[in-house]
Amino acid sequence: FWGCAGEQADELVAVLERPGVDVDEAVREVLGTSFRQLTQALLKSWNLGETASLAQAGSNQHDPAAYAVQLGVRISEAALDGWDCAEMEEVLAKVASFTALTQEET
């Protein structure tokens, strides 16, 4: 979204910079939908399948494929704060446990 939305992304940034803004409400105001709904529609449109949908919903840690995708999403989010941040260490510990690797190998 942020890389392709052009003027709409700029408009959303301006709205989100307002003090005390409700992020979900601002997104709905500018886009007419939520990021969650947008993501679900893209998953369906791009035929990314049930596993990606389950992972996006964040509700299924008992499905190994969905959990692997969830961990990947968390890694990408943590990477925004740097590879040595506390969140990354926490996620890598979960990945290590999930994959039966050491944290160093992970």
PDB file of N, CA, C and O in Angstrom, residues 2 14 17 26 38 46 48 52 55-57 73 76 83 92 96-97 101 105:
ATOM      1  N   TRP A   2       1.793   1.308   0.951  1.00  0.00           N
ATOM      2  CA  TRP A   2       2.575   2.539   1.114  1.00  0.00           C
ATOM      3  C   TRP A   2       3.431   2.838  -0.102  1.00  0.00           C
ATOM      4  O   TRP A   2       3.679   3.997  -0.418  1.00  0.00           O
ATOM      5  N   ALA A  14      -1.035  12.274   6.259  1.00  0.00           N
ATOM      6  CA  ALA A  14      -1.437  13.573   6.824  1.00  0.00           C
ATOM      7  C   ALA A  14      -2.486  13.395   7.916  1.00  0.00           C
ATOM      8  O   ALA A  14      -2.415  14.027   8.975  1.00  0.00           O
ATOM      9  N   GLU A  17      -1.011  11.895  11.140  1.00  0.00           N
ATOM     10  CA  GLU A  17      -0.148  12.795  11.899  1.00  0.00           C
ATOM     11  C   GLU A  17      -0.925  13.694  12.858  1.00  0.00           C
ATOM     12  O   GLU A  17      -0.327  14.368  13.697  1.00  0.00           O
ATOM     13  N   ALA A  26      -9.094   6.478  11.048  1.00  0.00           N
ATOM     14  CA  ALA A  26      -8.462   7.287   9.998  1.00  0.00           C
ATOM     15  C   ALA A  26      -8.287   6.476   8.718  1.00  0.00           C
ATOM     16  O   ALA A  26      -8.539   6.978   7.614  1.00  0.00           O
ATOM     17  N   LEU A  38      -8.444  -4.958   3.470  1.00  0.00           N
ATOM     18  CA  LEU A  38      -7.646  -4.811   2.260  1.00  0.00           C
ATOM     19  C   LEU A  38      -6.708  -6.004   2.101  1.00  0.00           C
ATOM     20  O   LEU A  38      -6.596  -6.580   1.012  1.00  0.00           O
ATOM     21  N   TRP A  46      -4.956 -12.526  -5.072  1.00  0.00           N
ATOM     22  CA  TRP A  46      -3.672 -13.059  -5.517  1.00  0.00           C
ATOM     23  C   TRP A  46      -3.567 -14.572  -5.335  1.00  0.00           C
ATOM     24  O   TRP A  46      -2.499 -15.155  -5.536  1.00  0.00           O
ATOM     25  N   LEU A  48      -3.369 -16.464  -2.712  1.00  0.00           N
ATOM     26  CA  LEU A  48      -2.306 -16.865  -1.798  1.00  0.00           C
ATOM     27  C   LEU A  48      -2.726 -17.993  -0.866  1.00  0.00           C
ATOM     28  O   LEU A  48      -1.922 -18.507  -0.121  1.00  0.00           O
ATOM     29  N   ALA A  52      -2.036 -18.465   4.093  1.00  0.00           N
ATOM     30  CA  ALA A  52      -1.768 -17.036   4.245  1.00  0.00           C
ATOM     31  C   ALA A  52      -2.921 -16.341   4.936  1.00  0.00           C
ATOM     32  O   ALA A  52      -2.724 -15.467   5.781  1.00  0.00           O
ATOM     33  N   ALA A  55      -2.758 -17.218   8.625  1.00  0.00           N
ATOM     34  CA  ALA A  55      -1.644 -16.514   9.247  1.00  0.00           C
ATOM     35  C   ALA A  55      -1.988 -15.046   9.441  1.00  0.00           C
ATOM     36  O   ALA A  55      -1.670 -14.459  10.477  1.00  0.00           O
ATOM     37  N   GLN A  56      -2.632 -14.451   8.458  1.00  0.00           N
ATOM     38  CA  GLN A  56      -3.008 -13.043   8.565  1.00  0.00           C
ATOM     39  C   GLN A  56      -4.023 -12.861   9.686  1.00  0.00           C
ATOM     40  O   GLN A  56      -3.981 -11.894  10.421  1.00  0.00           O
ATOM     41  N   ALA A  57      -4.924 -13.784   9.838  1.00  0.00           N
ATOM     42  CA  ALA A  57      -5.922 -13.683  10.888  1.00  0.00           C
ATOM     43  C   ALA A  57      -5.278 -13.787  12.264  1.00  0.00           C
ATOM     44  O   ALA A  57      -5.821 -13.318  13.250  1.00  0.00           O
ATOM     45  N   VAL A  73       6.134 -12.882   9.394  1.00  0.00           N
ATOM     46  CA  VAL A  73       5.590 -11.523   9.480  1.00  0.00           C
ATOM     47  C   VAL A  73       6.206 -10.792  10.663  1.00  0.00           C
ATOM     48  O   VAL A  73       6.619  -9.636  10.557  1.00  0.00           O
ATOM     49  N   SER A  76       9.714  -9.689   9.881  1.00  0.00           N
ATOM     50  CA  SER A  76       9.765  -8.507   9.014  1.00  0.00           C
ATOM     51  C   SER A  76       9.406  -7.248   9.779  1.00  0.00           C
ATOM     52  O   SER A  76       9.995  -6.180   9.533  1.00  0.00           O
ATOM     53  N   TRP A  83      18.175  -5.529  13.358  1.00  0.00           N
ATOM     54  CA  TRP A  83      18.342  -6.965  13.575  1.00  0.00           C
ATOM     55  C   TRP A  83      18.721  -7.309  15.010  1.00  0.00           C
ATOM     56  O   TRP A  83      18.581  -8.456  15.426  1.00  0.00           O
ATOM     57  N   LEU A  92      13.130 -14.564  17.264  1.00  0.00           N
ATOM     58  CA  LEU A  92      14.081 -15.612  16.908  1.00  0.00           C
ATOM     59  C   LEU A  92      14.082 -16.747  17.920  1.00  0.00           C
ATOM     60  O   LEU A  92      14.293 -17.912  17.552  1.00  0.00           O
ATOM     61  N   ALA A  96      13.465 -20.480  16.809  1.00  0.00           N
ATOM     62  CA  ALA A  96      14.378 -21.551  17.219  1.00  0.00           C
ATOM     63  C   ALA A  96      13.604 -22.707  17.830  1.00  0.00           C
ATOM     64  O   ALA A  96      13.844 -23.870  17.490  1.00  0.00           O
ATOM     65  N   SER A  97      12.672 -22.380  18.698  1.00  0.00           N
ATOM     66  CA  SER A  97      11.855 -23.423  19.328  1.00  0.00           C
ATOM     67  C   SER A  97      11.019 -24.160  18.284  1.00  0.00           C
ATOM     68  O   SER A  97      10.934 -25.390  18.288  1.00  0.00           O
ATOM     69  N   LEU A 101      16.051 -25.539  16.175  1.00  0.00           N
ATOM     70  CA  LEU A 101      17.410 -25.067  15.965  1.00  0.00           C
ATOM     71  C   LEU A 101      17.838 -24.255  17.178  1.00  0.00           C
ATOM     72  O   LEU A 101      17.001 -23.832  17.978  1.00  0.00           O
ATOM     73  N   GLU A 105      21.765 -20.536  15.358  1.00  0.00           N
ATOM     74  CA  GLU A 105      21.502 -21.065  14.024  1.00  0.00           C
ATOM     75  C   GLU A 105      20.332 -20.321  13.373  1.00  0.00           C
ATOM     76  O   GLU A 105      20.359 -20.057  12.176  1.00  0.00           O
TER      77      GLU A 105
END
